Short mmCIF file of C-alpha atoms in Angstrom, two decimals:
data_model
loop_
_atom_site.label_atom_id
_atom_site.label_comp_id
_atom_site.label_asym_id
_atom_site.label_seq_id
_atom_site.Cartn_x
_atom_site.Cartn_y
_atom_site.Cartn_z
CA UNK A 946 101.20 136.55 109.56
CA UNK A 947 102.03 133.56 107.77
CA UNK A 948 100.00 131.70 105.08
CA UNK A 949 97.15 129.50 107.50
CA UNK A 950 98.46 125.86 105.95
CA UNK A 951 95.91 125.12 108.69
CA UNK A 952 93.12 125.93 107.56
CA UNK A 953 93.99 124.32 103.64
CA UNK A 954 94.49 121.30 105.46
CA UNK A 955 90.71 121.18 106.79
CA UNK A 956 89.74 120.66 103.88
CA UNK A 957 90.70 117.54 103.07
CA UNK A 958 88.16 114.82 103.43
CA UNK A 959 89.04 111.06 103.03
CA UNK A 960 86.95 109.16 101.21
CA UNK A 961 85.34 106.13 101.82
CA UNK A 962 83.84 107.43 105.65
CA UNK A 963 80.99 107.00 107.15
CA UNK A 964 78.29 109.26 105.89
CA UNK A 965 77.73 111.02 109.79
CA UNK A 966 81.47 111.94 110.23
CA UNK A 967 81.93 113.15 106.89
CA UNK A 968 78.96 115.46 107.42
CA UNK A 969 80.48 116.44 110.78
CA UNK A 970 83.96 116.88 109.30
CA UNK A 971 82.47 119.22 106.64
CA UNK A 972 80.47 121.03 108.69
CA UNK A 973 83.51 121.73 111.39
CA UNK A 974 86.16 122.04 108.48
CA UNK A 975 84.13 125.44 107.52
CA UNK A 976 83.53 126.66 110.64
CA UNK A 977 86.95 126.63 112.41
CA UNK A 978 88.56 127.89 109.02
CA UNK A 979 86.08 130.68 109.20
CA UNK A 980 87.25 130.94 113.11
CA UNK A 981 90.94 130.65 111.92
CA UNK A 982 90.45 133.87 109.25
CA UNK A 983 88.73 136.04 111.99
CA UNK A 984 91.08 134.86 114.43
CA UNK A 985 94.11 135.98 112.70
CA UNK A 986 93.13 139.41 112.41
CA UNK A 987 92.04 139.31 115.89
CA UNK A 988 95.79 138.26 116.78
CA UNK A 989 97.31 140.83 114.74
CA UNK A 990 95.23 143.41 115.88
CA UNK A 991 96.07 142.15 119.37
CA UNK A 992 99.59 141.59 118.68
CA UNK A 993 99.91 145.10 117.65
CA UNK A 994 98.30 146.46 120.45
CA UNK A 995 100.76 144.79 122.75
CA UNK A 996 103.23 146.17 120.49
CA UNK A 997 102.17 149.38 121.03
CA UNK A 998 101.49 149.41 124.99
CA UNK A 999 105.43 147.86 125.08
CA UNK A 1000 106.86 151.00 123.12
CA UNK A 1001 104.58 153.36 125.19
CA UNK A 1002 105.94 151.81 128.24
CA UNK A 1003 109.43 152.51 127.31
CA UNK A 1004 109.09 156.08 127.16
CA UNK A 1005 106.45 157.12 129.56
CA UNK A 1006 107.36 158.36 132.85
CA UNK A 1007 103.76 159.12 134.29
CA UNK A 1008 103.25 156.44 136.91
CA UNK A 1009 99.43 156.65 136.59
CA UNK A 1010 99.72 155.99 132.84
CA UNK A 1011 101.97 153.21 133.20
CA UNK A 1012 99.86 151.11 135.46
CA UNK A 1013 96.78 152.09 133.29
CA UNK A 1014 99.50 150.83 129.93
CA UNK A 1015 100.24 147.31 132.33
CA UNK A 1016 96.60 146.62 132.96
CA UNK A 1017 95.60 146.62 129.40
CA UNK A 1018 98.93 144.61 128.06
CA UNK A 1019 98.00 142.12 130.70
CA UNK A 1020 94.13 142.21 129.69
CA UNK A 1021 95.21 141.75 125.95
CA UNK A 1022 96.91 138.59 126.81
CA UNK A 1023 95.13 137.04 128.89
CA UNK A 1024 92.71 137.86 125.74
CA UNK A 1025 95.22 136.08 123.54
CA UNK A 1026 95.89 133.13 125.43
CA UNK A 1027 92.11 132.67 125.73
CA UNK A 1028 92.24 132.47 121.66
CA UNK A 1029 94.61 130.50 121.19
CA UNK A 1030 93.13 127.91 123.76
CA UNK A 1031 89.91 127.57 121.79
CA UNK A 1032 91.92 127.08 118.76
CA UNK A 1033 93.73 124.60 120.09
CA UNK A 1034 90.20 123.29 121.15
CA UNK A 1035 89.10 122.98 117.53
CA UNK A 1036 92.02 121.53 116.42
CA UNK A 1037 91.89 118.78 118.70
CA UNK A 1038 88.28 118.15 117.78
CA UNK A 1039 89.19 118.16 114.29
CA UNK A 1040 92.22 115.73 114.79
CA UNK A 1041 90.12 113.23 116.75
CA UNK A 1042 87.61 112.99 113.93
CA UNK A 1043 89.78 112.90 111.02
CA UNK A 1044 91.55 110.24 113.28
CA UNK A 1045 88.22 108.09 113.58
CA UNK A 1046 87.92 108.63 109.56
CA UNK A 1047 91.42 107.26 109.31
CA UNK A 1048 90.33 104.25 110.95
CA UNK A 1049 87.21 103.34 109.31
CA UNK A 1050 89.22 103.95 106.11
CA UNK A 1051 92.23 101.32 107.37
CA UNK A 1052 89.65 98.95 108.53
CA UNK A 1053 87.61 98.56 105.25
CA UNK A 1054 90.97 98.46 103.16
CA UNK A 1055 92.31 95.47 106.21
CA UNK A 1056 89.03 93.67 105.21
CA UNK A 1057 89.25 93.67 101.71
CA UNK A 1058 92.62 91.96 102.47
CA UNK A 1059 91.24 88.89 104.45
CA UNK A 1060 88.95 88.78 101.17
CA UNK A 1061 91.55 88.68 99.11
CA UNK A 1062 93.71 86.24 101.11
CA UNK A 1063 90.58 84.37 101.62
CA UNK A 1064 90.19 83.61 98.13
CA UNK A 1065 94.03 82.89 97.29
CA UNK A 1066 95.62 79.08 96.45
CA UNK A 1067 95.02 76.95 99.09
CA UNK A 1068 97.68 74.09 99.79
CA UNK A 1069 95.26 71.43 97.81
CA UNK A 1070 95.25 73.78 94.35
CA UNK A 1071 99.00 73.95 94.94
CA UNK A 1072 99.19 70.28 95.47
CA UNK A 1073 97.16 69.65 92.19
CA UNK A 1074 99.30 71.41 89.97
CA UNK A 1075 102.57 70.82 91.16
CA UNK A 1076 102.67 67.50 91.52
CA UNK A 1077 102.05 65.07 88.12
CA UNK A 1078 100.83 62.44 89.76
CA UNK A 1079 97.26 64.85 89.90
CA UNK A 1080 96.85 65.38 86.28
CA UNK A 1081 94.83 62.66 84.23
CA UNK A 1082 97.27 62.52 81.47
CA UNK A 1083 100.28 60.91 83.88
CA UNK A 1084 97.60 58.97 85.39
CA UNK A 1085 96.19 57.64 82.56
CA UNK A 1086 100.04 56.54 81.29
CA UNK A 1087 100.90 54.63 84.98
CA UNK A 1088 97.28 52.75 83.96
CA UNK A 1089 98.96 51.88 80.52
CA UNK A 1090 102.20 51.18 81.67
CA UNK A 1091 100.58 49.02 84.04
CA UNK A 1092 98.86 46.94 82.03
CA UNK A 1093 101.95 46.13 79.88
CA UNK A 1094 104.58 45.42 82.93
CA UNK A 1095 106.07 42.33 83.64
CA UNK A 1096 103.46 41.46 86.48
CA UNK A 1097 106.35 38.69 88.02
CA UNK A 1098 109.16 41.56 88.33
CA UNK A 1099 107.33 44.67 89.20
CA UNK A 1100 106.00 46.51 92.47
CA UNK A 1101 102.95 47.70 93.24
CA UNK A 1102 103.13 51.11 95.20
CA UNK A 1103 101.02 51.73 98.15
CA UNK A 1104 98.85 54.27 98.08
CA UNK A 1105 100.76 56.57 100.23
CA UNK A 1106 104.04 56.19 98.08
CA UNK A 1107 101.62 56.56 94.75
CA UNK A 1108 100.85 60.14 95.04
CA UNK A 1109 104.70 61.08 96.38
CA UNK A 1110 105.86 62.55 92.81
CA UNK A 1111 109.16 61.33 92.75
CA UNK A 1112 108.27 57.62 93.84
CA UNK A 1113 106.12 57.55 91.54
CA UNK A 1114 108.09 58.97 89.16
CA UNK A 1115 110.58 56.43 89.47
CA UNK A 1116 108.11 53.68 89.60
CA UNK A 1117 106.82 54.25 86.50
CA UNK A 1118 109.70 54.72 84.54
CA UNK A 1119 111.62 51.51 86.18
CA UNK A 1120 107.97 49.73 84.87
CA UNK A 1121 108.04 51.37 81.38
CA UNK A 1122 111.64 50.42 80.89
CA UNK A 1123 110.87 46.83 82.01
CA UNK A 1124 107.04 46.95 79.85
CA UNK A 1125 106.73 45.16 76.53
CA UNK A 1126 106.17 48.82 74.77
CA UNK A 1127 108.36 49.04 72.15
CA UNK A 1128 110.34 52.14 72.04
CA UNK A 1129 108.39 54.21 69.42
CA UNK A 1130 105.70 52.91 71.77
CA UNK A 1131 107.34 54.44 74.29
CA UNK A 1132 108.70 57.89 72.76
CA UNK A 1133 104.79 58.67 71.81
CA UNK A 1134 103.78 57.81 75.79
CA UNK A 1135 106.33 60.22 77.58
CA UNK A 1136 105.58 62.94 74.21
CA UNK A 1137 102.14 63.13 75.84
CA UNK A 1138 103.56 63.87 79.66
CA UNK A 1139 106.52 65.77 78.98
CA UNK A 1140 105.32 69.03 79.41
CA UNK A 1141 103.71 68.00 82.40
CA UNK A 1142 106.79 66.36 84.24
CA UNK A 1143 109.09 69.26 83.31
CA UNK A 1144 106.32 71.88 84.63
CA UNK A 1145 106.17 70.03 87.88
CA UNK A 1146 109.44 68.95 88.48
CA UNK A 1147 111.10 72.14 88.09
CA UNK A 1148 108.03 74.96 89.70
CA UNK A 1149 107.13 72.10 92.37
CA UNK A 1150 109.02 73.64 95.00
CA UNK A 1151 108.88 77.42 93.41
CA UNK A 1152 104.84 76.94 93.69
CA UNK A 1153 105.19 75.07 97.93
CA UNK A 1154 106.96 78.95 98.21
CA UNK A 1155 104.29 81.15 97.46
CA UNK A 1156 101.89 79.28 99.04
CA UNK A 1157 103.69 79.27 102.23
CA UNK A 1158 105.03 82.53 101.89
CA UNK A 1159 101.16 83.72 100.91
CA UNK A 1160 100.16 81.64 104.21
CA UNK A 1161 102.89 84.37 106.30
CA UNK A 1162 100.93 87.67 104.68
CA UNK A 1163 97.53 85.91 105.67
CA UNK A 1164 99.23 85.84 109.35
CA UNK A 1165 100.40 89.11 109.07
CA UNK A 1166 97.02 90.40 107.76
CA UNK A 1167 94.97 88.72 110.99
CA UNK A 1168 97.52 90.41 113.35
CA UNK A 1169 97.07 93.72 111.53
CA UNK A 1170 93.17 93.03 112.18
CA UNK A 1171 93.65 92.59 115.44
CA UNK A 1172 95.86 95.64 116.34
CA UNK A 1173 93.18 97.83 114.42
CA UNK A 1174 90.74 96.75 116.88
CA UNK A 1175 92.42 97.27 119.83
CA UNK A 1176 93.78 100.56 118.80
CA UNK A 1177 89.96 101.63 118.16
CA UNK A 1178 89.24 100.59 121.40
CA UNK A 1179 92.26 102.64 122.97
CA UNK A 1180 90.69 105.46 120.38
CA UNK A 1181 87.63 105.87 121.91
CA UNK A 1182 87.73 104.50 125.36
CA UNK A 1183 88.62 108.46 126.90
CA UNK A 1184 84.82 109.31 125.01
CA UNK A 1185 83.39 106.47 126.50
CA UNK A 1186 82.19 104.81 123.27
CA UNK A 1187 82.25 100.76 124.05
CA UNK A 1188 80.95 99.00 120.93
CA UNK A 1189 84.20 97.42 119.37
CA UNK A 1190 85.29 98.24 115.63
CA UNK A 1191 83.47 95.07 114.22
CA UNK A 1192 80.24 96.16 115.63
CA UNK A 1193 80.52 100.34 115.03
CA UNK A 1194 80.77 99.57 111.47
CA UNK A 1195 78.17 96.50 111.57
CA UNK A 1196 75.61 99.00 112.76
CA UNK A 1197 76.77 102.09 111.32
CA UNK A 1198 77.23 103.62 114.84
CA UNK A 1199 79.50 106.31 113.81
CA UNK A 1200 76.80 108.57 114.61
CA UNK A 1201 76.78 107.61 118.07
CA UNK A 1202 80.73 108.09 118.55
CA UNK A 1203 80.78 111.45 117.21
CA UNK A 1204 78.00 112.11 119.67
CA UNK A 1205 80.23 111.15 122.27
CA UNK A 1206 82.82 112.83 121.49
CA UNK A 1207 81.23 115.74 121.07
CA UNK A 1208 79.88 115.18 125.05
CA UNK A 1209 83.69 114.66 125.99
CA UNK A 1210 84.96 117.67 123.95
CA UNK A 1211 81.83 120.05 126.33
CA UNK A 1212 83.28 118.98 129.48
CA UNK A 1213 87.22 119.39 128.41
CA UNK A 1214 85.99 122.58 127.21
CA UNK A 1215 84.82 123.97 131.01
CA UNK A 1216 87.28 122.07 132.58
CA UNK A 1217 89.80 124.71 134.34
CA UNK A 1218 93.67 123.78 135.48
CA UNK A 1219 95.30 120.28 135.50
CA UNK A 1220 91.79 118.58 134.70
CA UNK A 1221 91.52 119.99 131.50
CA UNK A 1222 95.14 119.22 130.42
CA UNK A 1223 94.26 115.76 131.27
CA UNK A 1224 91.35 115.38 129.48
CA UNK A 1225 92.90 116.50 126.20
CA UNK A 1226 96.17 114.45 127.08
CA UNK A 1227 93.48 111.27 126.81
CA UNK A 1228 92.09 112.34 123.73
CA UNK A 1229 95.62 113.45 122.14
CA UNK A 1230 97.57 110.49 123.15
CA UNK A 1231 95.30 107.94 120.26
CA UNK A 1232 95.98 110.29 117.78
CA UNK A 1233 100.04 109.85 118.01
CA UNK A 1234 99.32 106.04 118.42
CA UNK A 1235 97.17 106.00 114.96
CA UNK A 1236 99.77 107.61 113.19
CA UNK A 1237 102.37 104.67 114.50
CA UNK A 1238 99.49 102.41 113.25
CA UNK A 1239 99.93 103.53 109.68
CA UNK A 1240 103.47 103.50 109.53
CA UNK A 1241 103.16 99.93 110.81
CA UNK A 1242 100.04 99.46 107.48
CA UNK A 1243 102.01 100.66 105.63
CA UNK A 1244 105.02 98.34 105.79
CA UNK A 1245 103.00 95.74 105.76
CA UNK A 1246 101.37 97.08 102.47
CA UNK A 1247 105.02 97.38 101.41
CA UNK A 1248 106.15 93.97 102.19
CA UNK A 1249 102.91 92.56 100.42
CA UNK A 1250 103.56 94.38 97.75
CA UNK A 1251 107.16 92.93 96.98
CA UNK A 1252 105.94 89.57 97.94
CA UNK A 1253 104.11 89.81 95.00
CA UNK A 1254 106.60 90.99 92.53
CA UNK A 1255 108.87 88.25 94.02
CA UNK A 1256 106.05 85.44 92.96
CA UNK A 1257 105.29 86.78 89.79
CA UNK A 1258 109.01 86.33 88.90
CA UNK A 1259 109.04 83.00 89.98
CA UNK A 1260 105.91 81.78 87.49
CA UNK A 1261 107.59 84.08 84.69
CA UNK A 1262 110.89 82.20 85.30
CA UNK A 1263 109.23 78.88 84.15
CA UNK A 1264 111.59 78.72 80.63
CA UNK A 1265 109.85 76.41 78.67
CA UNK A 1266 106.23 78.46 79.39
CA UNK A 1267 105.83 79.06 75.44
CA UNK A 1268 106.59 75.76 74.34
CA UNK A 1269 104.29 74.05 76.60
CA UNK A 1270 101.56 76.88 76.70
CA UNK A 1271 98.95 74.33 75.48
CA UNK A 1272 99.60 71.73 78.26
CA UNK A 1273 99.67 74.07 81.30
CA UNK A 1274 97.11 73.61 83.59
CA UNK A 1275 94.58 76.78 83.20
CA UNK A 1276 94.95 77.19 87.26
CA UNK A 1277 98.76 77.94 86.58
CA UNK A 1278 97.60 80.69 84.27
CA UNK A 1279 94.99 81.72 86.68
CA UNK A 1280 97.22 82.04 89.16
CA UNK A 1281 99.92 84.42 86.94
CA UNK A 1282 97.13 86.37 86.82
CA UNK A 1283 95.61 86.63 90.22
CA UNK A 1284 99.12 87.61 91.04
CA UNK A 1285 98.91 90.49 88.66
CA UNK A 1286 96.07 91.76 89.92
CA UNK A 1287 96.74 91.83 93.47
CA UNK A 1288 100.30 93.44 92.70
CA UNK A 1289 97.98 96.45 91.24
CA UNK A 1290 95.67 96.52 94.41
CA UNK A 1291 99.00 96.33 96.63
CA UNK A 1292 100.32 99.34 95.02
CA UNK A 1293 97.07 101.19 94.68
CA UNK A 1294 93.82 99.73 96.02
CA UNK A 1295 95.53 98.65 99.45
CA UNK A 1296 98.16 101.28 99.76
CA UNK A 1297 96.24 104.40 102.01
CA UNK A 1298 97.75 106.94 99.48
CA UNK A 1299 94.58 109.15 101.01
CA UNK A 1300 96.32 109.57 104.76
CA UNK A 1301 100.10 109.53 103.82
CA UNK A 1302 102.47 112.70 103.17
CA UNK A 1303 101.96 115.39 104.32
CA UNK A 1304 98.41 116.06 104.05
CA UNK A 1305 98.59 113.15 106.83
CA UNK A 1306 100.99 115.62 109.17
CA UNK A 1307 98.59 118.52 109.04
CA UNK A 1308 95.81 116.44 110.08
CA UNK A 1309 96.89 114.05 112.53
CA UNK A 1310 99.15 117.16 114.22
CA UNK A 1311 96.83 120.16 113.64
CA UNK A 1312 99.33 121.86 111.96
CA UNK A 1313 98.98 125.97 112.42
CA UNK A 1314 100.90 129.25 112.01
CA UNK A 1315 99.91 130.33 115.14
CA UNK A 1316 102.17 128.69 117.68
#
């Protein structure tokens, strides 16, 4: 008999469940790897005893005997068979709650992502600290400039074309060029901004990127949200549990699934024939679809991930970051770090390290020597 890799993978519990199913887990982890030990010597003994019967069979020639020899090789499988159908029994039991585990896990980790995109730049931050025409200083130089212009030759902007950087850009240089400021005048004004204009000019568009591209995960994260839901509905419609994922875990009413399955489970048990083959067809079938689910997590995980290392690059590729450390604007540091921290929670906090490999095989599949 080979080593039961069934049985060691019983034993592993994800963390993070709800307190009912990891009770019920436990408790049916121990007893169907007790069942598993006493079953294996029961097979042995059994396949031994078939053994046996076959070389009797071979060299007996007493016809009385030999039916006697058929009836009990045919008893001892049917005996068999019976074995490994409650087996199989447990091991769907224990797939179908580890697979309700692996969605309450998924979920929680799919919420903490619409917190974190939730809380991430929105267009208006992005707005305010890519474009000079937000930061005091610049204003506070158009003011100047504007009160030392040749009020017959200059052009007052309107206030759409005011707060479009490069218009006003250009406005305001065309007016200090044509101001009575005298050029050390001058030099000291644009001494105060510089920083400023070369931090927006050249991470404007760099900064419009991650928002939008931070806008595309949020998308991606709803649509993940959705497909959870519907594949929890899917995963317990065959038990006939209704409540949707959003209010199971609102109410804690894991209790009250594992109840029902527990009810389904009873009747696929004393079902005989075709019906019984159904009924574990419906209760098998969301298991295979839950582990397409994670693949498709974690992709997505994946993808977020790199997204991440791609924007981080982009604010570390500002060159002239040291020189003009003390005229950033703090949310540009903010931001640099946000990013690090949610390129640690896409590698760790978000990625379902708990469910993959192959821990994840033997649960999902049952995995057992006996077959």
């Amino acid at each position: 008999m080979k080593p039961l890799l069934f049985a060691a993978a019983l034993f592993y519990l994800l963390p993070g469940a709800a307190n009912e199913l990891h009770t019920a887990v436990a408790e049916l982890n121990l007893t169907v790897e007790q069942r598993l030990q006493q079953s294996a010597f029961e097979l042995k003994r059994i396949n031994l005893e078939i053994d046996y019967i076959s070389r009797q069979l071979v060299v007996e020639t007493n016809n009385q005997t030999i039916i006697q020899y058929l009836k009990a090789n045919e008893l001892l499988r049917l005996k068999k068979k019976r074995l490994l159908a409650e087996l199989q029994f447990d091991i769907s039991k224990i797939r179908y709650l580890k697979g309700v585990q692996i969605i309450r896990l998924l979920y929680e980790k799919v919420l903490s992502l619409d917190h974190h995109f939730a809380s991430v730049r929105t267009l208006g931050e992005i707005h305010k600290i890519s474009n000079p025409t937000q930061y005091a200083e610049y204003q506070k130089l158009r003011d100047y400039i504007s009160s030392k212009r040749d009020k017959k030759n200059n052009v007052d902007l309107s206030t759409v074309l005011a707060t479009n950087p490069l218009v006003s850009l250009v406005n305001t240089f065309t007016n200090m060029i044509s101001s009575n400021l005298n050029k050390e005048e001058k030099e000291k004004e644009l001494a105060n901004i510089e920083c400023i204009l070369d931090f927006t000019l050249r991470m404007q568009n760099d900064l419009n990127t991650i928002y939008f591209e931070t806008a595309y995960l949020t998308t991606s994260n709803s649509r993940i949200k959705q497909e959870i839901e519907v594949l929890f509905k899917d995963y317990t419609k065959p038990v006939n549990y209704s409540e949707t994922l959003e209010k199971c875990r609102a109410n804690d009413d894991w209790d009250t699934l594992t109840q029902k399955m527990e009810e389904y489970l009873g009747k696929m048990k004393s079902a005989q024939g075709s019906a019984q083959y159904k009924m574990q067809v419906n209760i098998e079938f969301p298991v295979d679809r839950l582990l397409q689910f994670i693949n498709q997590y974690n992709v997505f995980i994946d993808q977020g991930g790199k997204f991440y290392e791609k924007f981080r690059i982009i604010l570390n590729s500002y060159e002239n970051a040291q020189r003009c450390e003390t005229k950033l604007p703090s949310e540009f540091q903010k931001m640099r770090a946000d990013i690090d921290v949610a390129i640690n929670k896409f590698n760790v906090a978000y990625k379902p390290v708990e469910i993959n490999g192959s821990k994840m095989k033997e649960i999902l599949y049952g995995l057992n020597e006996f077959e």
